[in-house]
CSV table of C-alpha atoms in Angstrom, one decimal:
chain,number,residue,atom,x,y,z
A,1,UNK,CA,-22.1,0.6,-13.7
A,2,UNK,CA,-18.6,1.4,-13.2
A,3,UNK,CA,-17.3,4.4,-14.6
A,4,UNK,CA,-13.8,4.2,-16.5
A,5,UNK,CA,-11.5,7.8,-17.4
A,6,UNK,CA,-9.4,7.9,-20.3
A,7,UNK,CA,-6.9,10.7,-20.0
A,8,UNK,CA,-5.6,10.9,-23.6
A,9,UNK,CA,-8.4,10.5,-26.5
A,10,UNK,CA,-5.8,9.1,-29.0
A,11,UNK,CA,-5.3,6.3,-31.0
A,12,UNK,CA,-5.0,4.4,-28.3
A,13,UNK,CA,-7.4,5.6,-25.9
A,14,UNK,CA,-10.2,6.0,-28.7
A,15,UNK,CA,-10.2,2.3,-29.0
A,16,UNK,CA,-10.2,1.3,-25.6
A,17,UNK,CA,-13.1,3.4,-25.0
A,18,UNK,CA,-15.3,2.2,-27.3
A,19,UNK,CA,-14.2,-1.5,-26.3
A,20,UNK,CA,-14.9,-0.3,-22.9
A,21,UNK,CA,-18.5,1.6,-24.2
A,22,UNK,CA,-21.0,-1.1,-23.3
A,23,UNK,CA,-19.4,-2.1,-20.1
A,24,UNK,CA,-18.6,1.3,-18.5
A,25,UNK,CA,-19.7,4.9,-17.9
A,26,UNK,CA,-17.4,6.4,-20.2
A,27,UNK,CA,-15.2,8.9,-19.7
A,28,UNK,CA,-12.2,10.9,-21.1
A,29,UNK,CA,-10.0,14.0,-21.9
A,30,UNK,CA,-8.6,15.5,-25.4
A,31,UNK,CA,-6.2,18.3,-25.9
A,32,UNK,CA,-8.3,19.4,-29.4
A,33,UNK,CA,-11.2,21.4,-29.3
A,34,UNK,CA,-12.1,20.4,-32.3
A,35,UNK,CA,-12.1,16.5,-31.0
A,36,UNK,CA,-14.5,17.4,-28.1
A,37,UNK,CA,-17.6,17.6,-30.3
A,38,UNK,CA,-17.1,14.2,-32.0
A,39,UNK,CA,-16.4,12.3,-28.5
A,40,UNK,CA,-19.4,13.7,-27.0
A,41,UNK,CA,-21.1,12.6,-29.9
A,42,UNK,CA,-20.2,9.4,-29.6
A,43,UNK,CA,-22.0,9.3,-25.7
A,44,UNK,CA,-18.8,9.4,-24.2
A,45,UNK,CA,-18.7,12.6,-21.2
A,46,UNK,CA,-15.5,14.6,-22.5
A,47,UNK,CA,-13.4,17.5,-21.3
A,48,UNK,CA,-10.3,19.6,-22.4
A,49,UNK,CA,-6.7,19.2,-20.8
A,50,UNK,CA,-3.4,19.7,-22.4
A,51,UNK,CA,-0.3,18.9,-20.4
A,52,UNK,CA,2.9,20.6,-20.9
A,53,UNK,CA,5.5,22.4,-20.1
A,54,UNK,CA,4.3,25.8,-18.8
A,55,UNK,CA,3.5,25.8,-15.2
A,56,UNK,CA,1.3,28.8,-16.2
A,57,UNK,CA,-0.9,26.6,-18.6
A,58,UNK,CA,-1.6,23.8,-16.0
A,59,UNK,CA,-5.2,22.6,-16.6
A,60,UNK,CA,-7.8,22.6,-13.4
A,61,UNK,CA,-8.4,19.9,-11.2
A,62,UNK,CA,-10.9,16.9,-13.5
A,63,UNK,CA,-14.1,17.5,-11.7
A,64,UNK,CA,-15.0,14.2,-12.6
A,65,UNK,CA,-12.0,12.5,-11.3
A,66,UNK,CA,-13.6,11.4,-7.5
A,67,UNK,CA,-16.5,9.7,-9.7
A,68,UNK,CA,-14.5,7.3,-11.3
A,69,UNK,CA,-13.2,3.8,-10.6
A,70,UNK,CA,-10.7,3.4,-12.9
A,71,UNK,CA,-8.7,6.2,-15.0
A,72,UNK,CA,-6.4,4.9,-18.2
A,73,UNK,CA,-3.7,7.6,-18.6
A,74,UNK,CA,-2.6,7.2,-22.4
A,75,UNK,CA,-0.9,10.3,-22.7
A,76,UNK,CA,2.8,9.6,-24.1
A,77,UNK,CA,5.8,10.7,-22.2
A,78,UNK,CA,9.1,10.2,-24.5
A,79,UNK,CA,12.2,9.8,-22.6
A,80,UNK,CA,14.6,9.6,-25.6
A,81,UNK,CA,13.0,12.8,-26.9
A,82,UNK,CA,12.4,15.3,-24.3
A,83,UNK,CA,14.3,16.2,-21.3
A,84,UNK,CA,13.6,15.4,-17.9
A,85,UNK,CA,13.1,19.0,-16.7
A,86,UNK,CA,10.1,18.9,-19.5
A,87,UNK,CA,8.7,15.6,-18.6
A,88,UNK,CA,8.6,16.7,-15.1
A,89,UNK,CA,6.6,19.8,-15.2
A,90,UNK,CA,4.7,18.1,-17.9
A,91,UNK,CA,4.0,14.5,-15.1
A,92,UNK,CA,3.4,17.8,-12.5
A,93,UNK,CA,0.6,19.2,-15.0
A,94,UNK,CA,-0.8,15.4,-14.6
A,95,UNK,CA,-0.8,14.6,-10.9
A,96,UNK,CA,-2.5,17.4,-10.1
A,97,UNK,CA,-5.1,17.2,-12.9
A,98,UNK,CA,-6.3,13.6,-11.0
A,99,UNK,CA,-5.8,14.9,-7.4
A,100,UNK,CA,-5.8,12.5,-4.6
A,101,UNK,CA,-7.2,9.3,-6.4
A,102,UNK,CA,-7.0,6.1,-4.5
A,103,UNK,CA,-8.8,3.6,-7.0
A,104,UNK,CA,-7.3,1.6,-10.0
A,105,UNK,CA,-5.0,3.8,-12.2
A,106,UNK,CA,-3.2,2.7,-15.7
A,107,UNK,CA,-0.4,4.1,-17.1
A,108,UNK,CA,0.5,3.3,-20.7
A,109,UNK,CA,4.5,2.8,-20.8
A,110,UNK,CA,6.2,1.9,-23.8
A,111,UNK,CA,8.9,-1.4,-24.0
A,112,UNK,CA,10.9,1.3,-25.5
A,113,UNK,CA,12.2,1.8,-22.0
A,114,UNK,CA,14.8,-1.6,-22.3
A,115,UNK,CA,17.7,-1.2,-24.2
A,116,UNK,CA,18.3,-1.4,-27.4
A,117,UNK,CA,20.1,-4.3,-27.9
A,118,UNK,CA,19.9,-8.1,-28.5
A,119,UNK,CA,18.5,-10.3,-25.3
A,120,UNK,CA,15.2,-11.1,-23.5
A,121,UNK,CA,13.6,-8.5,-21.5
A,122,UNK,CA,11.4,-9.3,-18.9
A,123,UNK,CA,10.2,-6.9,-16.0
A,124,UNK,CA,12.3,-7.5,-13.4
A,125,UNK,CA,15.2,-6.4,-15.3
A,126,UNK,CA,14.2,-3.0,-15.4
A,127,UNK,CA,12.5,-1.5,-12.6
A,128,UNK,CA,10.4,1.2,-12.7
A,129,UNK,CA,12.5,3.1,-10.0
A,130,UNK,CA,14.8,3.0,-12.9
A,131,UNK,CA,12.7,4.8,-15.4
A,132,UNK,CA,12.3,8.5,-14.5
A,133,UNK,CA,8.7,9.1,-15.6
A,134,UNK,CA,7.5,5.2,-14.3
A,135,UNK,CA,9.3,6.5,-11.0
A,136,UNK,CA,7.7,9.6,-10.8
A,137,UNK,CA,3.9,8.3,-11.6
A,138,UNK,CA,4.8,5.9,-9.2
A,139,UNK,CA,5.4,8.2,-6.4
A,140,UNK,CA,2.5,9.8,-6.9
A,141,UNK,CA,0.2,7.1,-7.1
A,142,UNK,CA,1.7,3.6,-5.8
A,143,UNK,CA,-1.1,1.6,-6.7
A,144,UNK,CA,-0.8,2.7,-10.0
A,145,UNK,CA,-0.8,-0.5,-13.3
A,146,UNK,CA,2.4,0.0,-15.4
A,147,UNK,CA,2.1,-1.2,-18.9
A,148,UNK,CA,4.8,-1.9,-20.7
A,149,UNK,CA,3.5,-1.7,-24.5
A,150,UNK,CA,4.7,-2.9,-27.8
A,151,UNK,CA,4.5,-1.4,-31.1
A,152,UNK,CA,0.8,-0.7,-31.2
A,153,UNK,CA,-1.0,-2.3,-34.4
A,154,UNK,CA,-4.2,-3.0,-35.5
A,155,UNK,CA,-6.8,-1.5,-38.4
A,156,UNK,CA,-4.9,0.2,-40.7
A,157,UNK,CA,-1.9,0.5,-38.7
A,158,UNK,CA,0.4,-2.2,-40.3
A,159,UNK,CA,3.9,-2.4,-40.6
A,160,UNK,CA,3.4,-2.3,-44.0
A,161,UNK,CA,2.3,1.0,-44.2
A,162,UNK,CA,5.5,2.1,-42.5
A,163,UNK,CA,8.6,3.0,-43.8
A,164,UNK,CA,11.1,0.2,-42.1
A,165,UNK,CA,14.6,0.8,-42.8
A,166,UNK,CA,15.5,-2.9,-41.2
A,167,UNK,CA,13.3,-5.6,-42.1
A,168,UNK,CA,15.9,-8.6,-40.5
A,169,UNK,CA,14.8,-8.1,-37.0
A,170,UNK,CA,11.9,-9.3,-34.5
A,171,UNK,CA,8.6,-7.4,-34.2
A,172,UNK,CA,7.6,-6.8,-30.6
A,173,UNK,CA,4.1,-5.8,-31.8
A,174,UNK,CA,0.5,-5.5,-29.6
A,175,UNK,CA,-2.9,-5.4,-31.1
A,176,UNK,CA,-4.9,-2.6,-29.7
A,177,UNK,CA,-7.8,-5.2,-28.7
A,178,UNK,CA,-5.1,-7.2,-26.4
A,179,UNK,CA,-4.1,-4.1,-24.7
A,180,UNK,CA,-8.3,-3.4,-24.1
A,181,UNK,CA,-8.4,-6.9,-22.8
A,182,UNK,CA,-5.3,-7.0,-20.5
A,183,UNK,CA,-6.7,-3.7,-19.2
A,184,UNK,CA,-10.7,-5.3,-18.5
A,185,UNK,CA,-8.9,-8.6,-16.7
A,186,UNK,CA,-6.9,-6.4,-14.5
A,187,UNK,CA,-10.1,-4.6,-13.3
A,188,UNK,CA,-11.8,-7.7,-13.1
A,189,UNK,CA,-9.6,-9.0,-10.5
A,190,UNK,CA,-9.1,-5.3,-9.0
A,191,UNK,CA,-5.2,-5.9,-10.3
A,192,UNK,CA,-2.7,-2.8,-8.2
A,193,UNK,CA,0.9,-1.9,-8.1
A,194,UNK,CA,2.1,-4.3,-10.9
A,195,UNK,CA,4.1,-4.0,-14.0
A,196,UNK,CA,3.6,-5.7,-17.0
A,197,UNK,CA,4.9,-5.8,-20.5
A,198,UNK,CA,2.3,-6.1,-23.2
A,199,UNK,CA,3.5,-7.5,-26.3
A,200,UNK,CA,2.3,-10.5,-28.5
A,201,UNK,CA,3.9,-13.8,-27.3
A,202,UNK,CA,5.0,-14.1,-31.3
A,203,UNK,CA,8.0,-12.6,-32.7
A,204,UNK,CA,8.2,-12.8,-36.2
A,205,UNK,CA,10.8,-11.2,-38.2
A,206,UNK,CA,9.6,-7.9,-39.8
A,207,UNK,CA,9.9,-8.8,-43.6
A,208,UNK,CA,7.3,-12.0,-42.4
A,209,UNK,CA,5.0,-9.8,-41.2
A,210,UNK,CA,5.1,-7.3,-44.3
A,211,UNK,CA,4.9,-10.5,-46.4
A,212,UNK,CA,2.1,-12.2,-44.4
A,213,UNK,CA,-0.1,-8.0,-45.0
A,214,UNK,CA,0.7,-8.1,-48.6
A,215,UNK,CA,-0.1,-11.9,-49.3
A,216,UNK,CA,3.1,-13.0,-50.2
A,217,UNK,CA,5.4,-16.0,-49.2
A,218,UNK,CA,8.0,-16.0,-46.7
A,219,UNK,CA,9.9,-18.8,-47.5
A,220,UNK,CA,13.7,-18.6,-46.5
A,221,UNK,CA,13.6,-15.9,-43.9
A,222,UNK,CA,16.1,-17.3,-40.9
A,223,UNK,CA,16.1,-15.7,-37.7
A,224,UNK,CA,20.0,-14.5,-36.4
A,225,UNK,CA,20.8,-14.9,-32.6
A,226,UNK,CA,20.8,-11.6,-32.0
A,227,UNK,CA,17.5,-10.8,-31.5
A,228,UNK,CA,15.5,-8.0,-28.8
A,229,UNK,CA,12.3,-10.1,-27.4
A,230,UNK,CA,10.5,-8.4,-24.9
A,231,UNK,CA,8.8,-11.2,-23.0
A,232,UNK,CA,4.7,-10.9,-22.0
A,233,UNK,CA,5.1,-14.3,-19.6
A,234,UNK,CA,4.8,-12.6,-17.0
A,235,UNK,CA,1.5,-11.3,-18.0
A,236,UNK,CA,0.4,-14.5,-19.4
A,237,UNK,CA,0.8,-16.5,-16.0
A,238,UNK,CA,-0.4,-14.5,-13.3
A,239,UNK,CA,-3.2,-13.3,-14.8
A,240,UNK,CA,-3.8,-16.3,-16.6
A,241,UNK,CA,-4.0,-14.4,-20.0
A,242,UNK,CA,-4.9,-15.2,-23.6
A,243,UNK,CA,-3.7,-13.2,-26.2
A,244,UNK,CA,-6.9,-12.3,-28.9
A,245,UNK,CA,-4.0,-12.1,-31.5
A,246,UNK,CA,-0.7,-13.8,-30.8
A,247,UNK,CA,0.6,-13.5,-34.3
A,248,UNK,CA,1.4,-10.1,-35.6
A,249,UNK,CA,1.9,-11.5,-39.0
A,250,UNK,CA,-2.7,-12.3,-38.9
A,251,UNK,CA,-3.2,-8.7,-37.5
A,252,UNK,CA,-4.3,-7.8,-41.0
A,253,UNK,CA,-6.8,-10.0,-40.8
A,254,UNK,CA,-9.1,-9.4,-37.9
């Protein structure tokens, strides 16, 4: 049985491990102490590391690390919130936590990396030697899998429960199961060095969505031509990938 790191026991990385639980030795990381105890519970081999800014905090070496076929990294690096000097001590801190690791790596990006504006975005557009922390990982590690992901959703984490200022533009959502799935193809076919966005192939306008969770119609909702669409094609053709849930507006219901 392979055995599969998650560095990060979030939202996120919760649910890819226990998607991942009956397929793969399980491992991961958590910054709480008070999370430890509950992961271990669940069967899942679990240690402390908190990445940040103070060199004088960097965690040791993961023991487990030369074990492991595959490590997830899901901890989030913002760009538009912290400063480069912070992110690199912080990416520092997380090189040297894995060590020399020449096996499968994932990094969880964020399609927050394209610009703001109306267009398509696909990956070739933006490389990651454009993106300071998809650089530096890079560098470190250049067989690592860069994923690109959309606004994660899934359980109770619907737009409707969010406060949305906006509701005339596209969602460039993900289901957390599609992001698991993309993530067990690309091991299955021993997938290195690409870049991929991950978002649902369906962009429905935000007040469609928050119609479709609360069971209302969405009659008369037009779409303007100056919409942001972060495209998954590539994703979709070369590894011949099916979205679980292509709609985000039937999230709700699965």
């Amino acid at each position: 049985m392979k055995k599969v790191g998650i560095i990060g026991y979030g939202w996120l990385g919760s649910r890819i491990s226990r998607n991942f639980a009956e397929s793969f030795e399980m491992h991961a990381t958590t910054t709480s102490p008070q999370k430890l105890k509950n992961i271990r519970s669940e069967g899942i081999q679990a240690d402390l590391a908190v990445f940040n800014e103070d060199e004088k905090q960097f965690p040791d070496p993961w023991n487990i690390a030369p074990e492991l076929d595959v490590i997830i990294i899901t901890v989030p690096f913002s760009e538009r919130r912290t400063s480069k000097e912070i992110l690199q001590k912080k990416l520092s801190s997380l090189i040297s936590f894995i060590g020399k690791f020449e096996k499968q790596l994932f990094f969880m990006s964020t399609t927050s990396v394209y610009p703001d504006e109306p267009g398509i975005f696909k990956e070739e557009m933006l490389p990651s030697e454009n993106i300071f922390t998809e650089n530096k990982i890079k560098e470190a590690f250049p067989q690592i899998n860069i994923l690109r992901l959309g606004g994660l959703m899934g359980d109770s984490r619907l737009l409707k429960n969010f406060n949305i200022s906006d509701l005339s533009g596209v969602v460039n959502h993900v289901h957390y199961e599609d992001v698991s799935a993309v993530i067990l193809k690309m091991i299955e076919k021993d997938v290195r060095g690409k870049v991929y966005n991950v978002v649902a192939p369906l962009h429905p306008l935000k007040q469609e969505v928050i119609a479709a969770q609360n069971n209302q119609h969405s009659d008369d909702m037009q779409y303007n031509n100056k919409e942001r669409i972060i495209s998954s094609e590539k994703l979709i053709t070369e590894l011949d990938f099916t979205f679980i849930h292509p709609d985000p507006k039937n999230f709700h219901l699965d």
